[in-house]
Short mmCIF file of C-alpha atoms in Angstrom, two decimals:
data_model
loop_
_atom_site.label_atom_id
_atom_site.label_comp_id
_atom_site.label_asym_id
_atom_site.label_seq_id
_atom_site.Cartn_x
_atom_site.Cartn_y
_atom_site.Cartn_z
CA MET A 47 100.85 110.40 104.49
CA ASN A 48 101.74 111.09 107.92
CA LYS A 49 103.01 114.61 107.00
CA ILE A 50 102.74 116.65 103.61
CA ARG A 51 104.86 119.24 102.52
CA MET A 52 103.28 121.55 99.89
CA GLY A 53 105.14 124.22 97.93
CA ASN A 54 103.81 127.20 95.51
CA ASN A 55 100.28 125.67 94.62
CA PHE A 56 98.35 127.30 97.11
CA ARG A 57 97.90 131.34 97.01
CA LEU A 58 96.25 132.86 99.98
CA LYS A 59 94.71 135.80 99.71
CA LEU A 60 94.66 138.02 102.51
CA GLY A 61 91.82 141.39 103.20
CA LYS A 62 90.15 142.62 105.28
CA ASN A 63 86.39 140.09 105.33
CA SER A 64 89.03 136.91 104.76
CA LEU A 65 91.81 137.05 107.07
CA ILE A 66 92.85 133.21 108.19
CA LEU A 67 94.33 133.74 111.52
CA PHE A 68 96.29 130.95 114.07
CA ALA A 69 98.84 130.35 117.18
CA PHE A 70 99.74 128.92 120.39
CA VAL A 71 100.86 130.56 124.11
CA THR A 72 101.20 128.02 127.31
CA ILE A 73 98.43 126.78 129.38
CA LEU A 74 95.67 129.85 130.44
CA VAL A 75 95.89 131.56 133.39
CA GLY A 76 92.42 133.34 133.46
CA CYS A 77 90.02 134.31 131.37
CA LYS A 78 87.11 136.64 130.98
CA ARG A 79 83.28 135.37 129.59
CA ILE A 80 81.65 138.63 127.94
CA GLU A 81 78.39 139.09 125.86
CA LYS A 82 77.39 140.77 123.49
CA THR A 83 73.35 141.45 123.93
CA ASN A 84 70.76 143.02 122.26
CA ASP A 85 67.48 144.57 123.06
CA ASP A 86 64.96 142.03 121.18
CA SER A 87 67.16 138.92 123.67
CA SER A 88 64.47 138.62 125.70
CA LEU A 89 61.94 137.38 122.70
CA SER A 90 64.25 134.63 121.99
CA VAL A 91 62.99 131.66 123.44
CA GLU A 92 66.33 129.63 123.07
CA LYS A 93 68.56 128.68 125.88
CA LYS A 94 71.88 130.79 126.12
CA LEU A 95 74.20 128.03 125.74
CA GLU A 96 77.03 128.91 128.32
CA ILE A 97 80.11 126.74 129.79
CA SER A 98 81.70 127.20 132.73
CA SER A 99 85.54 128.12 134.05
CA LYS A 100 85.63 124.85 135.48
CA GLU A 101 84.94 123.15 132.25
CA ILE A 102 87.25 125.06 130.20
CA GLN A 103 89.62 124.72 131.90
CA ARG A 104 89.44 120.56 131.85
CA ILE A 105 89.41 120.88 128.12
CA LEU A 106 92.49 122.69 128.38
CA SER A 107 94.49 120.87 130.41
CA THR A 108 93.34 117.23 128.32
CA LYS A 109 95.77 114.85 127.36
CA ALA A 110 97.19 114.78 124.03
CA ASN A 111 100.14 113.41 122.41
CA LEU A 112 102.21 115.36 121.02
CA GLU A 113 104.58 115.59 117.46
CA ASN A 114 107.27 117.78 117.58
CA THR A 115 107.16 118.67 113.46
CA GLN A 116 108.88 120.72 111.21
CA VAL A 117 106.38 122.77 109.37
CA SER A 118 108.74 124.87 107.20
CA ASP A 119 112.28 125.78 106.86
CA GLU A 120 113.03 127.43 110.03
CA MET A 121 109.61 126.58 112.32
CA LYS A 122 108.83 123.42 114.19
CA LEU A 123 105.36 123.43 115.65
CA SER A 124 103.57 120.76 117.89
CA ILE A 125 100.55 118.91 117.08
CA PRO A 126 98.48 116.25 118.45
CA GLU A 127 100.47 112.92 116.74
CA ASN A 128 96.66 111.94 115.15
CA TYR A 129 97.08 115.54 112.87
CA TYR A 130 99.20 115.53 109.71
CA PHE A 131 99.48 119.28 107.80
CA ARG A 132 100.10 121.14 103.83
CA THR A 133 102.99 123.73 104.26
CA SER A 134 102.60 126.66 101.54
CA SER A 135 105.13 129.02 101.25
CA ILE A 136 103.26 132.57 99.97
CA LYS A 137 105.82 134.76 98.06
CA LYS A 138 105.79 139.06 97.26
CA ASP A 139 103.99 138.27 94.13
CA GLU A 140 101.20 136.21 95.08
CA ILE A 141 99.95 139.12 98.54
CA ASP A 142 97.36 141.88 97.46
CA ALA A 143 99.03 145.26 98.91
CA ASP A 144 96.01 145.52 101.22
CA SER A 145 96.64 142.59 103.40
CA LYS A 146 97.93 143.06 107.30
CA PHE A 147 97.47 141.05 110.71
CA GLY A 148 97.23 144.78 112.78
CA LYS A 149 100.30 146.84 112.20
CA ILE A 150 101.84 143.39 110.10
CA ALA A 151 101.93 144.81 106.40
CA LEU A 152 102.06 141.29 104.66
CA ALA A 153 102.99 143.48 101.60
CA THR A 154 106.32 144.38 102.62
CA LYS A 155 107.37 140.47 103.43
CA ASP A 156 108.81 138.44 100.50
CA SER A 157 107.09 135.88 101.80
CA TYR A 158 105.32 133.71 104.61
CA ASP A 159 104.06 130.34 105.65
CA TYR A 160 100.15 128.72 105.93
CA VAL A 161 100.48 125.45 107.61
CA GLU A 162 97.14 123.19 107.32
CA ILE A 163 97.00 120.95 109.96
CA ILE A 164 94.25 118.68 109.18
CA ASN A 165 93.29 115.38 111.60
CA SER A 166 93.54 112.25 109.83
CA LEU A 167 90.34 111.26 111.58
CA PHE A 168 88.07 113.02 109.25
CA VAL A 169 89.80 113.76 106.41
CA ASN A 170 87.14 113.14 104.22
CA SER A 171 83.78 114.78 106.16
CA LYS A 172 86.39 117.49 107.28
CA VAL A 173 84.83 118.58 110.78
CA GLY A 174 86.33 121.65 111.70
CA GLU A 175 89.34 123.44 109.74
CA GLU A 176 92.32 124.63 111.30
CA SER A 177 95.77 126.81 109.68
CA VAL A 178 98.62 128.61 111.02
CA VAL A 179 100.30 131.48 108.97
CA ILE A 180 104.05 131.84 109.87
CA ILE A 181 104.92 135.51 109.54
CA LYS A 182 108.38 137.02 110.41
CA ASP A 183 108.78 140.17 112.28
CA ASP A 184 111.78 141.44 114.21
CA ASN A 185 109.31 143.46 116.24
CA PRO A 186 107.31 141.43 118.93
CA ASN A 187 104.88 143.97 119.74
CA LEU A 188 102.62 144.79 115.67
CA LEU A 189 99.98 142.86 117.37
CA THR A 190 97.00 142.77 119.41
CA ILE A 191 94.44 139.88 119.98
CA ASP A 192 92.11 143.04 119.40
CA ASP A 193 93.41 143.22 115.88
CA LEU A 194 92.35 140.55 114.96
CA LYS A 195 88.90 141.10 116.46
CA GLU A 196 88.31 144.03 114.24
CA ASP A 197 88.71 140.95 110.93
CA TYR A 198 85.43 139.25 112.17
CA GLU A 199 81.44 139.89 112.74
CA ILE A 200 81.86 137.99 116.42
CA GLU A 201 78.00 137.28 117.71
CA THR A 202 79.63 135.94 121.20
CA ILE A 203 82.50 135.94 123.02
CA TYR A 204 82.31 132.21 124.95
CA PHE A 205 86.44 133.22 126.38
CA GLU A 206 89.63 136.20 125.75
CA ASP A 207 92.37 136.71 127.39
CA GLU A 208 95.38 138.78 125.41
CA ASN A 209 95.98 136.27 123.68
CA SER A 210 93.26 133.85 122.30
CA ILE A 211 89.55 134.77 121.06
CA VAL A 212 86.44 131.75 121.67
CA PHE A 213 83.51 133.49 119.62
CA SER A 214 80.41 132.37 117.24
CA GLU A 215 78.62 133.88 114.83
CA ASP A 216 75.36 132.43 113.80
CA LYS A 217 76.27 129.03 114.21
CA THR A 218 79.73 129.56 113.05
CA PHE A 219 82.16 128.91 116.17
CA THR A 220 86.23 130.24 115.77
CA THR A 221 88.83 130.41 117.27
CA VAL A 222 91.53 132.82 116.90
CA HIS A 223 94.95 132.97 118.60
CA PHE A 224 98.69 134.31 118.01
CA GLN A 225 102.11 134.05 119.72
CA TYR A 226 104.93 135.66 119.13
CA ASP A 227 108.21 133.31 118.60
CA SER A 228 111.38 134.50 119.76
CA THR A 229 113.63 132.02 118.91
CA THR A 230 112.64 132.48 115.00
CA LYS A 231 110.80 135.96 115.79
CA SER A 232 108.50 134.76 114.12
CA TYR A 233 104.27 135.39 114.12
CA LEU A 234 102.49 132.16 114.27
CA ILE A 235 98.82 133.53 114.40
CA TYR A 236 96.54 130.30 114.50
CA ARG A 237 92.48 130.06 113.46
CA GLY A 238 90.26 126.85 114.16
CA SER A 239 86.63 127.09 112.96
CA ILE A 240 83.79 124.99 112.50
CA SER A 241 80.78 126.06 110.09
CA TRP A 242 77.07 126.81 110.30
CA SER A 243 77.07 124.23 107.31
CA LYS A 244 77.54 121.59 110.05
CA ALA A 245 74.74 120.13 111.64
CA PHE A 246 75.90 119.90 114.86
CA PRO A 247 74.81 121.03 118.35
CA ASN A 248 75.90 124.15 119.45
CA GLU A 249 77.19 123.12 122.62
CA ASP A 250 79.22 120.48 120.20
CA LYS A 251 80.98 123.54 118.02
CA LEU A 252 81.91 124.89 121.02
CA ASP A 253 83.02 122.10 123.10
CA LEU A 254 85.14 121.33 119.69
CA ALA A 255 86.07 125.47 119.67
CA PHE A 256 88.00 124.97 123.10
CA TYR A 257 89.85 121.88 121.75
CA PHE A 258 90.89 124.23 119.06
CA LEU A 259 92.42 126.41 121.80
CA ARG A 260 93.87 123.25 122.71
CA ASN A 261 95.64 122.80 120.39
CA ALA A 262 96.51 126.31 119.60
CA LYS A 263 98.50 126.84 122.59
CA ASN A 264 99.86 123.87 122.62
CA LEU A 265 101.81 124.64 119.02
CA LEU A 266 105.48 125.48 121.06
CA SER A 267 104.84 122.62 123.59
CA THR A 268 107.98 120.14 124.54
CA ASN A 269 105.72 118.28 126.62
CA PHE A 270 106.32 115.19 123.99
CA THR A 271 105.49 112.40 127.13
CA LYS A 272 104.23 109.37 125.03
CA GLN A 273 101.01 108.50 126.77
CA GLU A 274 99.38 105.03 126.20
CA PHE A 275 95.58 105.75 125.75
CA THR A 276 92.11 103.39 126.17
CA TRP A 277 88.67 103.90 125.15
CA LYS A 278 87.96 106.07 128.07
CA ASP A 279 91.08 108.13 127.69
CA TYR A 280 90.01 108.94 124.33
CA VAL A 281 86.20 109.53 125.11
CA ASP A 282 87.51 112.31 127.95
CA ASN A 283 90.51 113.63 126.25
CA ARG A 284 88.80 114.12 122.57
CA PRO A 285 85.97 116.48 121.55
CA LYS A 286 82.55 115.94 121.56
CA ILE A 287 81.82 115.75 118.01
CA GLU A 288 84.80 113.11 117.61
CA ILE A 289 83.50 110.91 120.17
CA ASN A 290 79.48 111.49 118.99
CA LEU A 291 80.45 111.03 115.75
CA MET A 292 82.35 107.36 115.88
CA LYS A 293 78.94 106.00 117.99
CA PHE A 294 76.72 107.48 115.08
CA TYR A 295 78.12 105.92 113.02
CA PHE A 296 77.78 102.12 115.50
CA LYS A 297 74.55 103.06 116.48
CA ASN A 298 73.33 100.26 114.20
CA PHE A 299 75.52 97.31 114.94
CA LYS A 300 74.08 95.86 117.07
CA LYS A 301 70.54 95.52 116.12
CA GLU A 302 72.41 94.55 112.58
CA MET A 303 73.94 92.22 114.51
CA GLY A 304 71.00 90.17 115.69
CA ALA A 305 67.88 90.02 113.33
CA PHE A 306 69.00 92.41 109.92
CA LEU A 307 72.55 91.31 108.70
CA ASN A 308 72.64 87.63 106.68
CA VAL A 309 75.89 85.85 105.73
CA ASN A 310 78.21 88.12 103.28
CA GLU A 311 76.26 91.43 104.38
CA ILE A 312 77.50 94.13 105.30
CA SER A 313 76.00 97.37 106.83
CA SER A 314 78.35 100.81 105.64
CA PRO A 315 76.97 103.35 107.79
CA GLU A 316 77.72 107.31 106.37
CA TYR A 317 77.77 110.51 107.87
CA ASP A 318 77.62 113.40 105.48
CA GLY A 319 78.14 111.26 102.50
CA HIS A 320 81.28 108.88 103.82
CA SER A 321 81.50 106.31 105.94
CA LEU A 322 84.52 105.62 108.38
CA VAL A 323 83.47 101.83 109.50
CA LYS A 324 82.02 98.66 107.94
CA LEU A 325 80.26 95.34 109.60
CA TYR A 326 80.20 92.28 107.68
CA ARG A 327 78.44 88.89 108.71
CA LEU A 328 80.69 86.56 108.49
CA ALA A 329 80.04 82.28 108.02
CA PRO A 330 80.48 80.49 111.05
CA ASN A 331 84.58 79.32 109.79
CA GLY A 332 84.63 83.00 108.47
CA ASP A 333 87.39 84.56 111.43
CA ALA A 334 89.81 81.34 110.30
CA LEU A 335 89.20 82.16 106.49
CA PHE A 336 90.31 85.38 107.19
CA TYR A 337 93.12 85.12 108.98
CA GLU A 338 94.64 82.58 106.74
CA TYR A 339 93.19 85.41 103.79
CA LEU A 340 95.86 87.84 105.81
CA ASN A 341 98.44 85.63 105.94
CA LYS A 342 99.03 84.48 102.35
CA LEU A 343 99.19 88.46 101.74
CA GLU A 344 101.53 88.95 104.70
CA THR A 345 103.61 86.05 102.66
CA GLY A 346 103.61 87.80 99.60
CA GLN A 347 101.40 84.86 98.04
CA SER A 348 98.52 87.44 96.77
CA TYR A 349 97.71 85.68 93.79
CA GLY A 350 97.30 82.54 96.50
CA ALA A 351 94.86 85.28 98.77
CA GLN A 352 92.47 85.93 96.02
CA ASP A 353 91.33 82.12 95.87
CA THR A 354 88.99 83.55 99.16
CA LYS A 355 86.66 85.54 96.84
CA TRP A 356 84.24 86.84 99.73
CA ALA A 357 87.62 88.15 101.93
CA SER A 358 89.31 90.26 98.51
CA GLU A 359 86.18 91.60 98.16
CA LEU A 360 86.58 93.10 101.08
CA PHE A 361 89.99 94.71 100.24
CA TYR A 362 92.87 93.14 97.84
CA THR A 363 96.39 94.50 97.34
CA ASP A 364 99.50 92.81 95.67
CA ASP A 365 101.93 95.48 97.87
CA LYS A 366 104.07 94.56 100.70
CA CYS A 367 101.45 93.85 103.25
CA LYS A 368 101.95 93.26 107.04
CA VAL A 369 99.59 91.81 109.78
CA ILE A 370 100.12 93.38 113.71
CA PRO A 371 97.86 91.80 116.24
CA LYS A 372 96.36 94.09 118.88
CA GLY A 373 93.60 92.14 121.16
CA ASN A 374 90.49 91.24 119.53
CA SER A 375 92.04 93.67 116.20
CA SER A 376 94.63 92.97 113.71
CA ILE A 377 95.92 96.36 112.23
CA VAL A 378 97.22 95.64 108.27
CA GLU A 379 99.83 97.67 107.37
CA ILE A 380 100.54 97.80 103.47
CA THR A 381 104.21 99.27 102.10
CA SER A 382 103.99 100.87 98.73
CA LEU A 383 107.59 100.32 96.36
CA ASN A 384 108.27 102.79 93.34
CA TYR A 385 109.97 100.99 90.50
CA ALA A 386 113.31 101.32 92.43
CA GLY A 387 111.80 99.42 94.96
CA GLU A 388 112.02 101.64 97.71
CA VAL A 389 109.68 102.42 100.31
CA TYR A 390 106.73 105.74 98.77
CA GLU A 391 104.05 105.38 100.87
CA LYS A 392 102.39 103.42 104.02
CA GLU A 393 98.48 103.10 104.09
CA PHE A 394 96.93 101.22 107.08
CA MET A 395 93.99 99.49 108.19
CA VAL A 396 92.43 97.93 110.73
CA PHE A 397 89.90 94.89 111.22
CA SER A 398 87.60 93.09 114.26
CA ILE A 399 86.99 89.66 114.56
CA ILE A 400 83.17 90.24 116.96
CA ASN A 401 80.74 87.16 117.69
CA TYR A 402 77.49 87.77 118.92
CA ASP A 403 74.90 85.62 119.45
CA LYS A 404 76.72 82.82 118.34
CA LYS A 405 76.99 84.61 114.91
CA MET A 406 80.47 86.10 113.62
CA PHE A 407 81.33 89.38 112.28
CA LEU A 408 83.79 91.58 110.83
CA LEU A 409 84.42 95.15 111.82
CA LYS A 410 87.27 97.30 108.98
CA THR A 411 88.04 100.47 108.76
CA GLU A 412 86.33 102.36 105.39
CA ASN A 413 89.14 104.11 104.24
CA ASN A 414 93.36 104.51 104.46
CA LEU A 415 93.96 104.82 107.56
CA ASN A 416 97.01 107.67 108.57
CA GLU A 417 99.58 105.36 111.31
CA LYS A 418 98.38 107.63 113.72
CA THR A 419 95.07 107.65 113.51
CA THR A 420 95.68 103.13 113.83
CA ASP A 421 95.27 103.51 117.63
CA PHE A 422 92.03 104.62 118.20
CA PHE A 423 90.27 102.58 115.73
CA VAL A 424 92.24 99.47 117.84
CA LYS A 425 91.22 100.43 121.34
CA MET A 426 87.47 101.33 119.86
CA PHE A 427 87.32 98.16 117.81
CA ASN A 428 88.17 96.52 121.31
CA TYR A 429 85.94 97.81 123.01
CA TYR A 430 83.24 97.12 120.88
CA SER A 431 84.11 93.74 120.73
CA GLU A 432 83.55 93.40 124.50
CA ASN A 433 80.89 95.67 125.02
CA PHE A 434 79.18 95.50 121.81
CA THR A 435 78.63 99.72 122.90
CA LEU A 436 80.73 102.46 122.34
CA ASP A 437 79.61 103.85 126.23
CA LEU A 438 81.39 103.34 128.45
CA ALA A 439 80.17 101.46 131.13
CA ASN A 440 80.71 103.67 135.00
CA LYS A 441 81.73 107.45 132.60
CA LYS A 442 80.76 110.32 135.63
#
């Protein structure tokens, strides 16, 4: 599931009130912060949401392992390695006559591409939405950020430069960015948004909006230096919403391990109806039995693996498995073959044995993972198995 291409099965209609926007530029040179105020603002007792230029620069310079990905026939985009994408080519007969971006009238185009960029860490909960519209045009002077601003109801602007804007409307936070790529003679129009319907603190939504801007400004980056991350690196270089959601899932595990979970019982916390991790209480020799179970799967003894009933209830497959030890954790790679014996899908799961207060537990990822997300869970599981918390000991 690393990269998914979709054909013409996504119909995108763009009107004045429903424009989908998106794009990139190199690093920020300067910024201005503008706020719209109402005469009634003095009546509000709610604390004004602020973000400093220093914090904006910090977020825009955070580390991300980028991958240069072919998203369409002519376009490559650089997206973080934990993302995948879906591309739809929108044909002329699917475009509304009045659809446009600034002076770019889409009805005059034979087609354009719509690229949905998806954070594989939150496929189900869909914390935020990011997309890029790619429009070919020989004229590099058809679009301005003011053109794009006209298509939104903007309450407060937190950042603006000649190619970008970060703003809020009620409790919805949006990032819009565009760039002209002279190599392919194409406009890239980016939009990232986190909705009012997501019950996160506004401070965290604004933080995420600037990580959207980081992603947008890196879409044409050529900096592909692979960086090995620790859990601290992930905490320091990922949006607060991502890290705080992980802490939400883990927050009661220490209590469960200390008093509540009996042997073979499970804790599976959920957010927005979805769970990412499970905690199992094992029998005293549960670790040996579990590794024996994984060994049977890896050596093709899937039938014999069913004899270990409690382990096979954690997960079971008769597809080919490979077990990859990573510190206190193990990655299980599950390879599915078609009838011709060819690989058509790979899925990944992460497990970690935890010893706590002379009791044994197993941490397991809830859903099959994208390969590029496994390292995040490995580093998180390893840190938790050693510290019994996701908080950093000496974080300033």
